[in-house]
mmCIF file of C-alpha atoms in Angstrom:
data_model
loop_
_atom_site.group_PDB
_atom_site.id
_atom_site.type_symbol
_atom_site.label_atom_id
_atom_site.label_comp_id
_atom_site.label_asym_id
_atom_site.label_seq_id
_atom_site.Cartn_x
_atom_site.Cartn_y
_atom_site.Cartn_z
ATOM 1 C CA UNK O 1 0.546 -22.929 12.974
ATOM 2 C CA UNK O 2 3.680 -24.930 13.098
ATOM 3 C CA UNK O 3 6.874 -22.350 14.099
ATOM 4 C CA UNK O 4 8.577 -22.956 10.403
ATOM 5 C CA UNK O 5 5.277 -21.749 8.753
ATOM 6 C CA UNK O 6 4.536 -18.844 11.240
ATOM 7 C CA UNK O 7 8.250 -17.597 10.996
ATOM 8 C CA UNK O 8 7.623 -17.610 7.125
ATOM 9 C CA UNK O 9 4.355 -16.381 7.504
ATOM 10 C CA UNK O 10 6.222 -12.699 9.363
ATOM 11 C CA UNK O 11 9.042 -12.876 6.764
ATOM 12 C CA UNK O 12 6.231 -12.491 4.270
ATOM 13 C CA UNK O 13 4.850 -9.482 5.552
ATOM 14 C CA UNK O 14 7.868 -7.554 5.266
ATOM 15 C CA UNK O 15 6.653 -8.059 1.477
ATOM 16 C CA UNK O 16 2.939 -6.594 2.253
ATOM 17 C CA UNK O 17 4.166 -3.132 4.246
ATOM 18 C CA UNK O 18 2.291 -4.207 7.312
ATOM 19 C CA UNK O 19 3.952 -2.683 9.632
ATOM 20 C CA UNK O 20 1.881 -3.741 12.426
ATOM 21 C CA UNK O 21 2.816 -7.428 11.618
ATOM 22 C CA UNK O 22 6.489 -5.695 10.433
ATOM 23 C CA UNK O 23 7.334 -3.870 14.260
ATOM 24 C CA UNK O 24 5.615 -6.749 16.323
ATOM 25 C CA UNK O 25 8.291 -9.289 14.244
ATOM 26 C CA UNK O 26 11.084 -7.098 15.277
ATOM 27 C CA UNK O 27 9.857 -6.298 18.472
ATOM 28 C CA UNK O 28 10.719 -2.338 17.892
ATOM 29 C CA UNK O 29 7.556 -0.882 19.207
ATOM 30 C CA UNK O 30 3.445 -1.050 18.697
ATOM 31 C CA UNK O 31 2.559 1.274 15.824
ATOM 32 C CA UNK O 32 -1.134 2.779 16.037
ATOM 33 C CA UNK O 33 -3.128 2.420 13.434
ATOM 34 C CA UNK O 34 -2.907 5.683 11.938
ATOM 35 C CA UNK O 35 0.720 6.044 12.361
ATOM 36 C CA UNK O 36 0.766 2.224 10.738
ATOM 37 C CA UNK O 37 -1.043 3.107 7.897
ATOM 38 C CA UNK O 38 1.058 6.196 7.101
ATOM 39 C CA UNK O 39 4.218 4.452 7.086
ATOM 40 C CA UNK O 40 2.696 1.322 5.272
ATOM 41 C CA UNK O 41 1.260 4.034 2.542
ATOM 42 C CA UNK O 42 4.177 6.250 1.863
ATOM 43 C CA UNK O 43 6.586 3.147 2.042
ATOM 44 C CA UNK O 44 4.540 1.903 -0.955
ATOM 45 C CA UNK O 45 4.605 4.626 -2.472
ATOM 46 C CA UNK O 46 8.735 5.629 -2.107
ATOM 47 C CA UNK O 47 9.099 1.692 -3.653
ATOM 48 C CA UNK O 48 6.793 2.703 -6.608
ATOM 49 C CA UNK O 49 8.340 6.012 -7.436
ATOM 50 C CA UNK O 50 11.943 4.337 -7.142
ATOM 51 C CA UNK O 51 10.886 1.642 -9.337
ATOM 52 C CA UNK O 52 8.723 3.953 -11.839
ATOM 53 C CA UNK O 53 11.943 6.557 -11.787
ATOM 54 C CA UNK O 54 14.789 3.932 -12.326
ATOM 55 C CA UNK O 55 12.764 2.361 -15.433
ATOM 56 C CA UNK O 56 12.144 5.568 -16.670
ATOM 57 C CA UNK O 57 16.496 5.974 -16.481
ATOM 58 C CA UNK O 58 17.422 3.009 -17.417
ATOM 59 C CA UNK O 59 15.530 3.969 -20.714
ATOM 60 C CA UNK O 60 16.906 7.164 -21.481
ATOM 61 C CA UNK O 61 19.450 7.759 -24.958
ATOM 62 C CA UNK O 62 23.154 7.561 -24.291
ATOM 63 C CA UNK O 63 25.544 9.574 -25.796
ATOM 64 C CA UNK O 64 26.591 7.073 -27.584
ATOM 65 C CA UNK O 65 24.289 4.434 -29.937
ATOM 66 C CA UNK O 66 24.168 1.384 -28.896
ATOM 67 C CA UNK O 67 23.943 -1.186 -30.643
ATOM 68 C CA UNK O 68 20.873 -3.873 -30.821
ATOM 69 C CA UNK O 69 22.168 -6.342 -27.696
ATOM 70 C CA UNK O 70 22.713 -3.446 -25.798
ATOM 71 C CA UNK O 71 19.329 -2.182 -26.808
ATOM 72 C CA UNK O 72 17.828 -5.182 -26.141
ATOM 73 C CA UNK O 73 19.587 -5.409 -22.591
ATOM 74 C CA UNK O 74 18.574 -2.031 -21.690
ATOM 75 C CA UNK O 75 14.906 -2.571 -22.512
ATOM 76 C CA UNK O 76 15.261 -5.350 -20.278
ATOM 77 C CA UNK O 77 16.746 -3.856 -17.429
ATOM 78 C CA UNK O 78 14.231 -0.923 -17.556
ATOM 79 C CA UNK O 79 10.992 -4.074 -17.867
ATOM 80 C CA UNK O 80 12.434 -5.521 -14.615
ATOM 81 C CA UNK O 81 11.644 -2.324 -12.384
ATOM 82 C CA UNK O 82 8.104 -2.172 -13.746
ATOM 83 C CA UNK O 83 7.838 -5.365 -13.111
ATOM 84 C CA UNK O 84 8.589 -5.330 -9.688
ATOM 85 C CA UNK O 85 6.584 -2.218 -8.992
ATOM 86 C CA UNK O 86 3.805 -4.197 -10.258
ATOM 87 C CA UNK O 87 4.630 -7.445 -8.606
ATOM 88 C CA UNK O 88 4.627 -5.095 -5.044
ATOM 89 C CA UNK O 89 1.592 -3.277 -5.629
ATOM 90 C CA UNK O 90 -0.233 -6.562 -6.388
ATOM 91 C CA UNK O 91 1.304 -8.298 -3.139
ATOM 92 C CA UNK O 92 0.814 -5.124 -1.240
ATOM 93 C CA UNK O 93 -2.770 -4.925 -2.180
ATOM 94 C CA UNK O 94 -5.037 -7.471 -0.238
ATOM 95 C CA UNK O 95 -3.428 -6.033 3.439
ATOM 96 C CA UNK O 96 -3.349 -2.262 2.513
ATOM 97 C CA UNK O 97 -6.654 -2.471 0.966
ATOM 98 C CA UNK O 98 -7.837 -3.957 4.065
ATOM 99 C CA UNK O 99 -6.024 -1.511 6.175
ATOM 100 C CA UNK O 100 -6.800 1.651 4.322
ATOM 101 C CA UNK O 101 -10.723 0.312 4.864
ATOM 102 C CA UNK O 102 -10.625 0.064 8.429
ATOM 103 C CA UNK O 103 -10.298 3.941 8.006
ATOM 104 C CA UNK O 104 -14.095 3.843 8.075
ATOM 105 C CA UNK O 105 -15.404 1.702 10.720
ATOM 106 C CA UNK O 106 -17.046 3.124 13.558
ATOM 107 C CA UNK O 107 -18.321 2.037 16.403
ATOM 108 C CA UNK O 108 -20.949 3.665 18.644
ATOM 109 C CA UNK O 109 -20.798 3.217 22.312
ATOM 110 C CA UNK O 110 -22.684 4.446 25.515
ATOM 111 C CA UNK O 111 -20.413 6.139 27.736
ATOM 112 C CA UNK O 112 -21.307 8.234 30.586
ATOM 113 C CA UNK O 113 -25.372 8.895 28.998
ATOM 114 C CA UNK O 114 -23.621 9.528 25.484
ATOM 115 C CA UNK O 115 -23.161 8.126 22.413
ATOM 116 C CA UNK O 116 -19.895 8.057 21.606
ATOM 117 C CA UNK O 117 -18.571 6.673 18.236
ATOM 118 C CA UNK O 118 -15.038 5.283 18.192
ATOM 119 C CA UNK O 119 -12.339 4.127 15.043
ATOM 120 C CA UNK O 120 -13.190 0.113 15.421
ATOM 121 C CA UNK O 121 -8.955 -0.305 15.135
ATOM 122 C CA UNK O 122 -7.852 2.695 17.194
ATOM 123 C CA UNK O 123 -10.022 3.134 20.153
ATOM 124 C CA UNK O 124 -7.929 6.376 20.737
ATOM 125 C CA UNK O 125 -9.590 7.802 17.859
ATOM 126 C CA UNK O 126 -13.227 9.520 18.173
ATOM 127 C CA UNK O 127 -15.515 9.277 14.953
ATOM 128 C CA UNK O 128 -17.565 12.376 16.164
ATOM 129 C CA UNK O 129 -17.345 15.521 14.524
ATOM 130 C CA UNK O 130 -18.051 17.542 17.916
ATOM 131 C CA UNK O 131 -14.566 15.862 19.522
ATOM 132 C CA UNK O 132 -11.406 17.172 19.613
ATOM 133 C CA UNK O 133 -9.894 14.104 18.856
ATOM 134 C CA UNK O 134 -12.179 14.576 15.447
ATOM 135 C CA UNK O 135 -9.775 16.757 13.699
ATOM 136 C CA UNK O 136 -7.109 13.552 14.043
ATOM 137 C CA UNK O 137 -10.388 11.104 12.601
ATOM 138 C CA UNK O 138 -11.159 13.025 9.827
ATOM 139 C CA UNK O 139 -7.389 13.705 8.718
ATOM 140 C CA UNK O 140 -7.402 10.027 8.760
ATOM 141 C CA UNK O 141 -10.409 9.768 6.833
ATOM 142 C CA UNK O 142 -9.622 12.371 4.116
ATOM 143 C CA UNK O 143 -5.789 10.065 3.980
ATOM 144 C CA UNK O 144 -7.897 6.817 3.718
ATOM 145 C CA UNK O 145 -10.438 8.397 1.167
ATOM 146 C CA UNK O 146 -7.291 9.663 -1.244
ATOM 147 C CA UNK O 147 -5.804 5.885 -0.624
ATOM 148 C CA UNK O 148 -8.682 4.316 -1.972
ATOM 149 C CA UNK O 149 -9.028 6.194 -5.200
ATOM 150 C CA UNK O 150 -5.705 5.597 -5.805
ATOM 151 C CA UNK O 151 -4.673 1.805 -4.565
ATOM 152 C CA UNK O 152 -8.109 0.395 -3.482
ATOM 153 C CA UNK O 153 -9.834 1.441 -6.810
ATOM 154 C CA UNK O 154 -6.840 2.714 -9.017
ATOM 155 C CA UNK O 155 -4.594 -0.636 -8.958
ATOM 156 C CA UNK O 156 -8.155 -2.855 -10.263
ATOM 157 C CA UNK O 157 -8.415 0.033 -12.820
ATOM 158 C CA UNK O 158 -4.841 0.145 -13.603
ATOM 159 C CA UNK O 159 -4.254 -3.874 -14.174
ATOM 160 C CA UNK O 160 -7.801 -3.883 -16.091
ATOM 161 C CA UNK O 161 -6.592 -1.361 -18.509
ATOM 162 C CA UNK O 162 -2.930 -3.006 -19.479
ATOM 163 C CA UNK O 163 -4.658 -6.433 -19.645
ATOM 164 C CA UNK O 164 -7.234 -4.756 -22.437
ATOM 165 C CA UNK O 165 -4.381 -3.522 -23.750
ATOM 166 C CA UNK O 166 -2.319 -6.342 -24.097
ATOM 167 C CA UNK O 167 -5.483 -8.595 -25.151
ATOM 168 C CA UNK O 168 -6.492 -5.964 -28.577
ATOM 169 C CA UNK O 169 -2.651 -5.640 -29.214
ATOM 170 C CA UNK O 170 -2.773 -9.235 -29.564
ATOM 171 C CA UNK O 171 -6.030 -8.733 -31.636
ATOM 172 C CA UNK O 172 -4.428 -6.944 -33.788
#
């Protein structure tokens, strides 16, 4: 890739929550995969609670009435921040997705007369339930699995449902 695109290419990702494209642009530190997809995760989800919460109070009764421009400006104001917790989960969802999937990838090798089955994207992390390092795999795992009932599955869902919505409202 030319250096323009690749440079906008990284800025971009600061968009998806990859933070393994994210700490390798600021050259911070290498995340591991699990510690990667945590912070990826629960950054997407602080963003969607902000946005969710400062709709949500941007829509609450004054004290006063207001009249219908402020009324109007208000309901505006409060549409912008589900907007753009929608317009991040939708961005966000192709790389986390992806991420969050690589949760469940394991690969068996031969070591020492053994068969040995390894995270594909952490080879730190064992995939056998007789390992020590099994009690970090299937904390992962039980993470992933909650991830992709509620992003992998849930966002499809979710954007299925208000476009139903919208489509008999306009039925109607």
């Amino acid at each position: 890739w030319p250096p323009l695109i690749r440079k906008v290419l990284q800025l971009s990702s600061l968009l998806s929550f990859d933070f393994g494209i994210i700490s390798s642009f600021f050259c911070i530190m290498r995340f591991s995969y699990w510690h990667a997809l945590l912070a990826s995760t629960i950054l997407l989800a602080a963003v969607c609670v902000f946005c969710t919460i400062a709709g949500w109070l941007s829509e609450t009764p004054r004290s006063k009435p207001l009249n219908g421009a402020q009324k109007k400006q208000t309901n505006s104001f409060a549409r912008s921040f589900i907007l753009v917790r929608t317009y991040v989960l939708i961005y966000s969802y192709p790389i986390l997705a992806l991420s969050i999937m690589q949760a469940f990838g394991c690969h068996a090798v031969e070591f020492r007369g053994e068969q040995i089955s390894w995270l594909r994207v952490d080879y730190t992390a064992r995939c056998d339930d007789n390992a020590p390092e099994s009690i970090r795999y299937s904390t992962v795992r039980a993470y992933a699995m909650a991830w992709v009932v509620l992003l992998v599955v849930g966002l499809p869902v979710y954007v299925l449902w208000n476009l139903l919505d919208i489509n008999f409202k306009s039925i109607k």
